[in-house]
mmCIF file of C-alpha atoms and ligand atoms in Angstrom:
data_model
loop_
_atom_site.group_PDB
_atom_site.id
_atom_site.type_symbol
_atom_site.label_atom_id
_atom_site.label_comp_id
_atom_site.label_asym_id
_atom_site.label_seq_id
_atom_site.Cartn_x
_atom_site.Cartn_y
_atom_site.Cartn_z
ATOM 1 C CA MET A 1 0.000 0.000 0.000
ATOM 2 C CA LYS A 2 1.365 3.442 -0.970
ATOM 3 C CA SER A 3 1.842 6.153 1.600
ATOM 4 C CA ARG A 4 0.133 8.712 -0.663
ATOM 5 C CA LYS A 5 -3.647 8.370 -0.786
ATOM 6 C CA PRO A 6 -4.658 7.999 -4.450
ATOM 7 C CA LEU A 7 -6.826 10.619 -6.130
ATOM 8 C CA VAL A 8 -8.964 9.933 -9.188
ATOM 9 C CA ALA A 9 -10.467 13.043 -10.787
ATOM 10 C CA GLY A 10 -12.906 13.166 -13.693
ATOM 11 C CA ASN A 11 -12.477 15.964 -16.212
ATOM 12 C CA TRP A 12 -15.795 16.196 -18.024
ATOM 13 C CA LYS A 13 -14.469 18.852 -20.398
ATOM 14 C CA MET A 14 -17.216 20.588 -22.431
ATOM 15 C CA ASN A 15 -19.661 17.695 -22.249
ATOM 16 C CA GLY A 16 -23.051 17.112 -20.688
ATOM 17 C CA ASP A 17 -26.362 18.833 -20.075
ATOM 18 C CA ILE A 18 -28.761 18.921 -17.159
ATOM 19 C CA VAL A 19 -30.443 15.651 -18.081
ATOM 20 C CA SER A 20 -27.351 13.633 -18.978
ATOM 21 C CA ASN A 21 -25.550 14.955 -15.884
ATOM 22 C CA GLU A 22 -28.418 13.794 -13.702
ATOM 23 C CA HIS A 23 -28.092 10.343 -15.235
ATOM 24 C CA LEU A 24 -24.353 10.361 -14.559
ATOM 25 C CA PHE A 25 -24.769 11.527 -10.943
ATOM 26 C CA THR A 26 -27.425 8.872 -10.343
ATOM 27 C CA GLY A 27 -25.019 6.261 -11.701
ATOM 28 C CA LEU A 28 -22.150 7.483 -9.506
ATOM 29 C CA ARG A 29 -24.334 7.403 -6.398
ATOM 30 C CA ALA A 30 -25.692 3.952 -7.250
ATOM 31 C CA ALA A 31 -22.192 2.565 -7.818
ATOM 32 C CA LEU A 32 -21.051 3.892 -4.438
ATOM 33 C CA GLU A 33 -24.128 2.484 -2.719
ATOM 34 C CA ARG A 34 -23.403 -0.952 -4.202
ATOM 35 C CA THR A 35 -19.798 -0.864 -2.997
ATOM 36 C CA ALA A 36 -18.265 1.977 -1.067
ATOM 37 C CA ILE A 37 -14.748 2.975 -2.136
ATOM 38 C CA SER A 38 -12.444 3.831 0.704
ATOM 39 C CA GLN A 39 -8.764 4.743 0.561
ATOM 40 C CA VAL A 40 -9.234 6.834 -2.601
ATOM 41 C CA ASP A 41 -10.059 10.507 -2.974
ATOM 42 C CA ILE A 42 -12.513 11.008 -5.840
ATOM 43 C CA ALA A 43 -13.389 14.276 -7.575
ATOM 44 C CA VAL A 44 -15.416 15.336 -10.590
ATOM 45 C CA CYS A 45 -14.893 18.532 -12.568
ATOM 46 C CA PRO A 46 -18.006 19.458 -14.569
ATOM 47 C CA PRO A 47 -18.273 22.515 -16.830
ATOM 48 C CA PHE A 48 -18.860 25.807 -14.942
ATOM 49 C CA PRO A 49 -22.633 26.071 -15.576
ATOM 50 C CA TYR A 50 -23.242 22.703 -13.909
ATOM 51 C CA ILE A 51 -21.166 23.217 -10.775
ATOM 52 C CA GLY A 52 -24.256 24.123 -8.746
ATOM 53 C CA GLN A 53 -26.088 21.062 -10.055
ATOM 54 C CA ALA A 54 -23.085 18.897 -9.208
ATOM 55 C CA ALA A 55 -22.792 20.360 -5.692
ATOM 56 C CA ALA A 56 -26.429 19.456 -5.017
ATOM 57 C CA TRP A 57 -26.108 15.925 -6.409
ATOM 58 C CA LEU A 58 -22.769 15.030 -4.876
ATOM 59 C CA GLY A 59 -24.058 15.997 -1.425
ATOM 60 C CA ASP A 60 -22.902 13.381 1.048
ATOM 61 C CA THR A 61 -21.314 10.985 -1.473
ATOM 62 C CA GLY A 62 -17.794 11.929 -0.443
ATOM 63 C CA ILE A 63 -17.000 12.797 -4.084
ATOM 64 C CA ALA A 64 -15.346 16.207 -4.154
ATOM 65 C CA LEU A 65 -16.294 18.955 -6.548
ATOM 66 C CA GLY A 66 -13.754 20.498 -8.879
ATOM 67 C CA ALA A 67 -13.628 23.000 -11.735
ATOM 68 C CA GLN A 68 -11.765 22.850 -15.028
ATOM 69 C CA ASN A 69 -10.320 26.335 -15.021
ATOM 70 C CA VAL A 70 -9.919 29.495 -12.937
ATOM 71 C CA ALA A 71 -9.067 33.097 -13.724
ATOM 72 C CA ALA A 72 -5.521 34.319 -13.197
ATOM 73 C CA PHE A 73 -6.928 37.522 -11.650
ATOM 74 C CA PRO A 74 -8.803 38.118 -8.391
ATOM 75 C CA ASN A 75 -11.905 39.953 -9.696
ATOM 76 C CA GLY A 76 -12.954 42.846 -11.906
ATOM 77 C CA ALA A 77 -13.310 43.604 -15.585
ATOM 78 C CA TYR A 78 -12.477 40.166 -17.009
ATOM 79 C CA THR A 79 -15.499 39.296 -19.114
ATOM 80 C CA GLY A 80 -16.177 35.581 -19.249
ATOM 81 C CA GLU A 81 -13.727 34.636 -16.503
ATOM 82 C CA VAL A 82 -14.535 32.820 -13.245
ATOM 83 C CA SER A 83 -12.535 33.715 -10.154
ATOM 84 C CA ALA A 84 -11.087 31.478 -7.466
ATOM 85 C CA SER A 85 -13.267 33.129 -4.833
ATOM 86 C CA MET A 86 -16.368 32.250 -6.886
ATOM 87 C CA LEU A 87 -15.229 28.625 -7.092
ATOM 88 C CA ALA A 88 -14.627 28.572 -3.350
ATOM 89 C CA ASP A 89 -18.103 30.068 -2.851
ATOM 90 C CA LEU A 90 -19.620 27.227 -4.882
ATOM 91 C CA GLY A 91 -17.865 24.579 -2.824
ATOM 92 C CA CYS A 92 -15.093 23.603 -5.231
ATOM 93 C CA ARG A 93 -12.349 21.664 -3.514
ATOM 94 C CA TRP A 94 -10.179 21.326 -6.635
ATOM 95 C CA VAL A 95 -9.409 23.123 -9.864
ATOM 96 C CA ILE A 96 -7.507 21.895 -12.915
ATOM 97 C CA VAL A 97 -4.894 24.323 -14.236
ATOM 98 C CA GLY A 98 -2.605 24.064 -17.232
ATOM 99 C CA HIS A 99 -4.532 21.379 -19.088
ATOM 100 C CA SER A 100 -2.940 20.923 -22.524
ATOM 101 C CA GLU A 101 -6.220 21.867 -24.203
ATOM 102 C CA ARG A 102 -6.083 25.247 -22.468
ATOM 103 C CA ARG A 103 -2.376 25.667 -23.178
ATOM 104 C CA THR A 104 -3.078 24.980 -26.869
ATOM 105 C CA LEU A 105 -6.581 26.373 -27.482
ATOM 106 C CA ALA A 106 -6.457 29.349 -25.104
ATOM 107 C CA GLY A 107 -2.726 30.080 -25.405
ATOM 108 C CA GLU A 108 -2.041 29.648 -21.683
ATOM 109 C CA THR A 109 1.657 30.071 -20.992
ATOM 110 C CA ASP A 110 3.628 28.623 -18.070
ATOM 111 C CA GLY A 111 3.395 32.078 -16.463
ATOM 112 C CA ILE A 112 -0.394 32.207 -16.749
ATOM 113 C CA VAL A 113 -0.663 28.683 -15.319
ATOM 114 C CA ALA A 114 1.511 29.747 -12.367
ATOM 115 C CA SER A 115 -0.753 32.775 -11.718
ATOM 116 C CA LYS A 116 -3.837 30.549 -11.761
ATOM 117 C CA LEU A 117 -2.158 28.156 -9.349
ATOM 118 C CA GLN A 118 -1.369 31.011 -7.010
ATOM 119 C CA MET A 119 -4.899 32.394 -7.223
ATOM 120 C CA ALA A 120 -6.530 29.036 -6.431
ATOM 121 C CA LEU A 121 -4.200 28.308 -3.523
ATOM 122 C CA ALA A 122 -4.861 31.775 -2.082
ATOM 123 C CA HIS A 123 -8.528 30.755 -1.858
ATOM 124 C CA GLU A 124 -7.751 27.360 -0.335
ATOM 125 C CA ILE A 125 -8.719 25.459 -3.464
ATOM 126 C CA GLY A 126 -6.577 22.445 -4.259
ATOM 127 C CA VAL A 127 -4.858 22.540 -7.625
ATOM 128 C CA ILE A 128 -4.436 19.752 -10.163
ATOM 129 C CA ALA A 129 -1.624 21.209 -12.259
ATOM 130 C CA CYS A 130 -1.198 19.500 -15.635
ATOM 131 C CA VAL A 131 2.068 19.062 -17.469
ATOM 132 C CA GLY A 132 2.766 17.088 -20.623
ATOM 133 C CA GLU A 133 4.781 16.932 -23.799
ATOM 134 C CA SER A 134 3.518 16.705 -27.388
ATOM 135 C CA LEU A 135 4.299 13.800 -29.689
ATOM 136 C CA GLU A 136 6.795 15.912 -31.648
ATOM 137 C CA GLU A 137 8.570 16.874 -28.425
ATOM 138 C CA ARG A 138 8.730 13.234 -27.288
ATOM 139 C CA GLU A 139 10.004 12.057 -30.644
ATOM 140 C CA ALA A 140 12.636 14.774 -30.603
ATOM 141 C CA GLY A 141 13.857 13.500 -27.214
ATOM 142 C CA GLN A 142 12.643 16.644 -25.453
ATOM 143 C CA ALA A 143 10.029 15.189 -23.103
ATOM 144 C CA GLU A 144 12.056 15.807 -19.939
ATOM 145 C CA ALA A 145 13.135 19.287 -21.041
ATOM 146 C CA VAL A 146 9.505 20.301 -21.658
ATOM 147 C CA ILE A 147 8.163 18.812 -18.434
ATOM 148 C CA GLY A 148 11.107 20.254 -16.496
ATOM 149 C CA ARG A 149 10.328 23.741 -17.841
ATOM 150 C CA GLN A 150 6.621 23.392 -16.985
ATOM 151 C CA ILE A 151 7.432 22.213 -13.443
ATOM 152 C CA ASP A 152 10.031 24.939 -12.917
ATOM 153 C CA ALA A 153 7.381 27.597 -13.633
ATOM 154 C CA LEU A 154 5.184 26.223 -10.846
ATOM 155 C CA ALA A 155 7.792 25.182 -8.288
ATOM 156 C CA PRO A 156 8.367 28.613 -6.678
ATOM 157 C CA VAL A 157 4.664 28.822 -5.775
ATOM 158 C CA MET A 158 4.592 25.228 -4.531
ATOM 159 C CA ALA A 159 7.912 25.291 -2.679
ATOM 160 C CA PRO A 160 6.792 26.282 0.838
ATOM 161 C CA LEU A 161 3.425 24.484 0.815
ATOM 162 C CA GLY A 162 2.195 21.147 2.119
ATOM 163 C CA ALA A 163 0.919 18.369 -0.141
ATOM 164 C CA ASP A 164 -2.755 18.512 0.726
ATOM 165 C CA ARG A 165 -3.674 21.104 -1.886
ATOM 166 C CA ILE A 166 -1.121 20.393 -4.601
ATOM 167 C CA VAL A 167 -1.468 17.643 -7.181
ATOM 168 C CA ILE A 168 0.444 17.291 -10.451
ATOM 169 C CA ALA A 169 -1.083 15.485 -13.431
ATOM 170 C CA TYR A 170 1.335 14.117 -16.007
ATOM 171 C CA GLU A 171 -0.666 14.067 -19.218
ATOM 172 C CA PRO A 172 1.313 13.363 -22.374
ATOM 173 C CA VAL A 173 -0.541 15.319 -25.062
ATOM 174 C CA TRP A 174 -0.274 12.386 -27.477
ATOM 175 C CA ALA A 175 -2.261 10.209 -25.066
ATOM 176 C CA ILE A 176 -5.149 12.593 -24.332
ATOM 177 C CA GLY A 177 -8.351 11.469 -25.994
ATOM 178 C CA THR A 178 -6.410 9.382 -28.515
ATOM 179 C CA GLY A 179 -6.892 5.910 -27.068
ATOM 180 C CA ARG A 180 -3.078 5.683 -26.960
ATOM 181 C CA THR A 181 -1.948 5.316 -23.336
ATOM 182 C CA ALA A 182 1.620 5.729 -22.114
ATOM 183 C CA SER A 183 2.977 2.370 -20.974
ATOM 184 C CA PRO A 184 3.138 2.039 -17.198
ATOM 185 C CA GLU A 185 6.956 2.055 -17.464
ATOM 186 C CA THR A 186 7.074 5.249 -19.549
ATOM 187 C CA ALA A 187 4.583 6.959 -17.246
ATOM 188 C CA GLN A 188 6.514 5.850 -14.144
ATOM 189 C CA GLU A 189 9.762 7.185 -15.624
ATOM 190 C CA MET A 190 8.157 10.599 -16.164
ATOM 191 C CA HIS A 191 6.494 10.629 -12.741
ATOM 192 C CA ALA A 192 9.815 9.822 -11.079
ATOM 193 C CA PHE A 193 11.422 12.603 -13.120
ATOM 194 C CA ILE A 194 8.730 15.074 -11.991
ATOM 195 C CA ARG A 195 9.155 14.124 -8.328
ATOM 196 C CA ALA A 196 12.935 14.465 -8.558
ATOM 197 C CA ARG A 197 12.549 17.845 -10.251
ATOM 198 C CA LEU A 198 10.194 19.059 -7.507
ATOM 199 C CA ARG A 199 12.799 18.005 -4.933
ATOM 200 C CA GLU A 200 15.603 19.742 -6.845
ATOM 201 C CA ARG A 201 13.563 22.932 -7.037
ATOM 202 C CA GLY A 202 13.090 22.982 -3.279
ATOM 203 C CA VAL A 203 9.440 21.926 -3.131
ATOM 204 C CA ARG A 204 9.169 20.938 0.511
ATOM 205 C CA ALA A 205 6.367 18.375 0.021
ATOM 206 C CA ALA A 206 7.858 16.754 -3.120
ATOM 207 C CA ASP A 207 7.678 13.236 -1.690
ATOM 208 C CA ALA A 208 4.110 13.637 -0.469
ATOM 209 C CA ILE A 209 2.630 15.388 -3.511
ATOM 210 C CA ARG A 210 0.355 13.146 -5.550
ATOM 211 C CA ILE A 211 1.273 12.792 -9.208
ATOM 212 C CA LEU A 212 -1.638 11.577 -11.343
ATOM 213 C CA TYR A 213 -1.392 10.044 -14.780
ATOM 214 C CA GLY A 214 -3.821 11.202 -17.470
ATOM 215 C CA GLY A 215 -4.266 10.123 -21.065
ATOM 216 C CA SER A 216 -6.763 7.511 -22.242
ATOM 217 C CA VAL A 217 -7.048 5.806 -18.856
ATOM 218 C CA LYS A 218 -9.727 3.117 -18.858
ATOM 219 C CA ALA A 219 -10.803 0.467 -16.390
ATOM 220 C CA SER A 220 -8.808 -2.041 -18.472
ATOM 221 C CA ASN A 221 -5.451 -0.235 -18.123
ATOM 222 C CA ALA A 222 -5.869 1.662 -14.839
ATOM 223 C CA ALA A 223 -4.687 -1.081 -12.497
ATOM 224 C CA THR A 224 -1.266 -1.545 -14.113
ATOM 225 C CA LEU A 225 -0.705 2.215 -14.288
ATOM 226 C CA PHE A 226 -1.773 2.817 -10.692
ATOM 227 C CA ALA A 227 0.446 -0.032 -9.479
ATOM 228 C CA MET A 228 3.575 1.945 -10.416
ATOM 229 C CA PRO A 229 5.354 3.457 -7.414
ATOM 230 C CA ASP A 230 5.049 7.137 -8.405
ATOM 231 C CA ILE A 231 1.592 7.027 -10.020
ATOM 232 C CA ASP A 232 -0.865 8.173 -7.381
ATOM 233 C CA GLY A 233 -4.131 7.993 -9.304
ATOM 234 C CA GLY A 234 -5.484 9.466 -12.510
ATOM 235 C CA LEU A 235 -7.013 12.424 -14.271
ATOM 236 C CA ILE A 236 -9.721 10.876 -16.410
ATOM 237 C CA GLY A 237 -11.376 12.487 -19.437
ATOM 238 C CA GLY A 238 -13.615 10.384 -21.685
ATOM 239 C CA ALA A 239 -14.060 7.485 -19.268
ATOM 240 C CA SER A 240 -15.296 9.822 -16.523
ATOM 241 C CA LEU A 241 -18.505 10.407 -18.496
ATOM 242 C CA VAL A 242 -19.723 6.848 -17.891
ATOM 243 C CA ALA A 243 -20.501 6.223 -14.227
ATOM 244 C CA ASP A 244 -19.527 2.552 -14.071
ATOM 245 C CA ASP A 245 -16.345 3.079 -16.097
ATOM 246 C CA PHE A 246 -15.267 5.926 -13.832
ATOM 247 C CA MET A 247 -16.083 4.021 -10.667
ATOM 248 C CA ASN A 248 -14.238 0.951 -11.915
ATOM 249 C CA ILE A 249 -11.177 3.123 -12.477
ATOM 250 C CA CYS A 250 -11.560 4.467 -8.926
ATOM 251 C CA ARG A 251 -11.705 0.887 -7.659
ATOM 252 C CA CYS A 252 -8.407 0.118 -9.429
ATOM 253 C CA ALA A 253 -6.833 2.924 -7.394
ATOM 254 C CA ALA A 254 -8.260 1.486 -4.188
ATOM 255 C CA VAL A 255 -6.361 -1.765 -4.384
ATOM 256 C CA VAL A 256 -2.810 -0.523 -4.994
HETATM 257 C C1 PEP B 1 -7.843 14.714 -19.984
HETATM 258 O O1 PEP B 1 -8.331 15.453 -20.801
HETATM 259 O O2 PEP B 1 -7.441 15.177 -18.917
HETATM 260 C C2 PEP B 1 -7.756 13.289 -20.299
HETATM 261 C C3 PEP B 1 -6.901 12.581 -19.633
HETATM 262 O O3 PEP B 1 -8.579 12.822 -21.309
HETATM 263 P P1 PEP B 1 -8.769 11.294 -21.764
HETATM 264 O O4 PEP B 1 -8.859 10.446 -20.519
HETATM 265 O O5 PEP B 1 -10.041 11.289 -22.549
HETATM 266 O O6 PEP B 1 -7.576 10.939 -22.576
#
């Protein structure tokens, strides 16, 4: 049994509506009623408009609420943005920052990701900070250089803090939504690299920080990934939209 409690978080991305969400929440509740899952922290991150609906449905399930993004600014004239204090107000325990889709589609730089991290932590919201290399970068032998740069941008903010509100998600871009998963050995190598880099950069809680793997995780491959020594759970996209699939992945994290 690992000393770090696993976390499995579902990133719903821009999917769902009131009716389909209700179906998903009912399924999550039913799965937990059939068999409770202990020893794993579970979170779901719906789109912003459904956070209130999720808060009401998750109620006493023990599943934590998260968001997929947060503004890099405290408040004010930022049309379309959602602040960390608003997320805290709505009961969000977690927020994802630096997802590769936001880095690519919204042009978020390492600096912007670091500001978002800082903003969330200032409002006592736990951060799931994503890092990952593209296929071209991996093939060019630059995976560690890219991940190292992404971690270095976040390390100064993380350095003095404890592990309870900081989570890293290693998500190779070539594995997200592609059905192509990193092998457990490749993922472990990168997770060990990330942990060593956190240590080198003076992050006090480096050994206690949970490092999740993300990228086409399914119930069929979760167990072997989660069994690796530095893989402390998963950030799950597509498979988090099907209650039984997501819960089966959570169960895989419970037995490592
Ligand atoms: C993600 O977007 O964070 C993700 C890991 O997606 P998927 O599981 O669908 O690859």
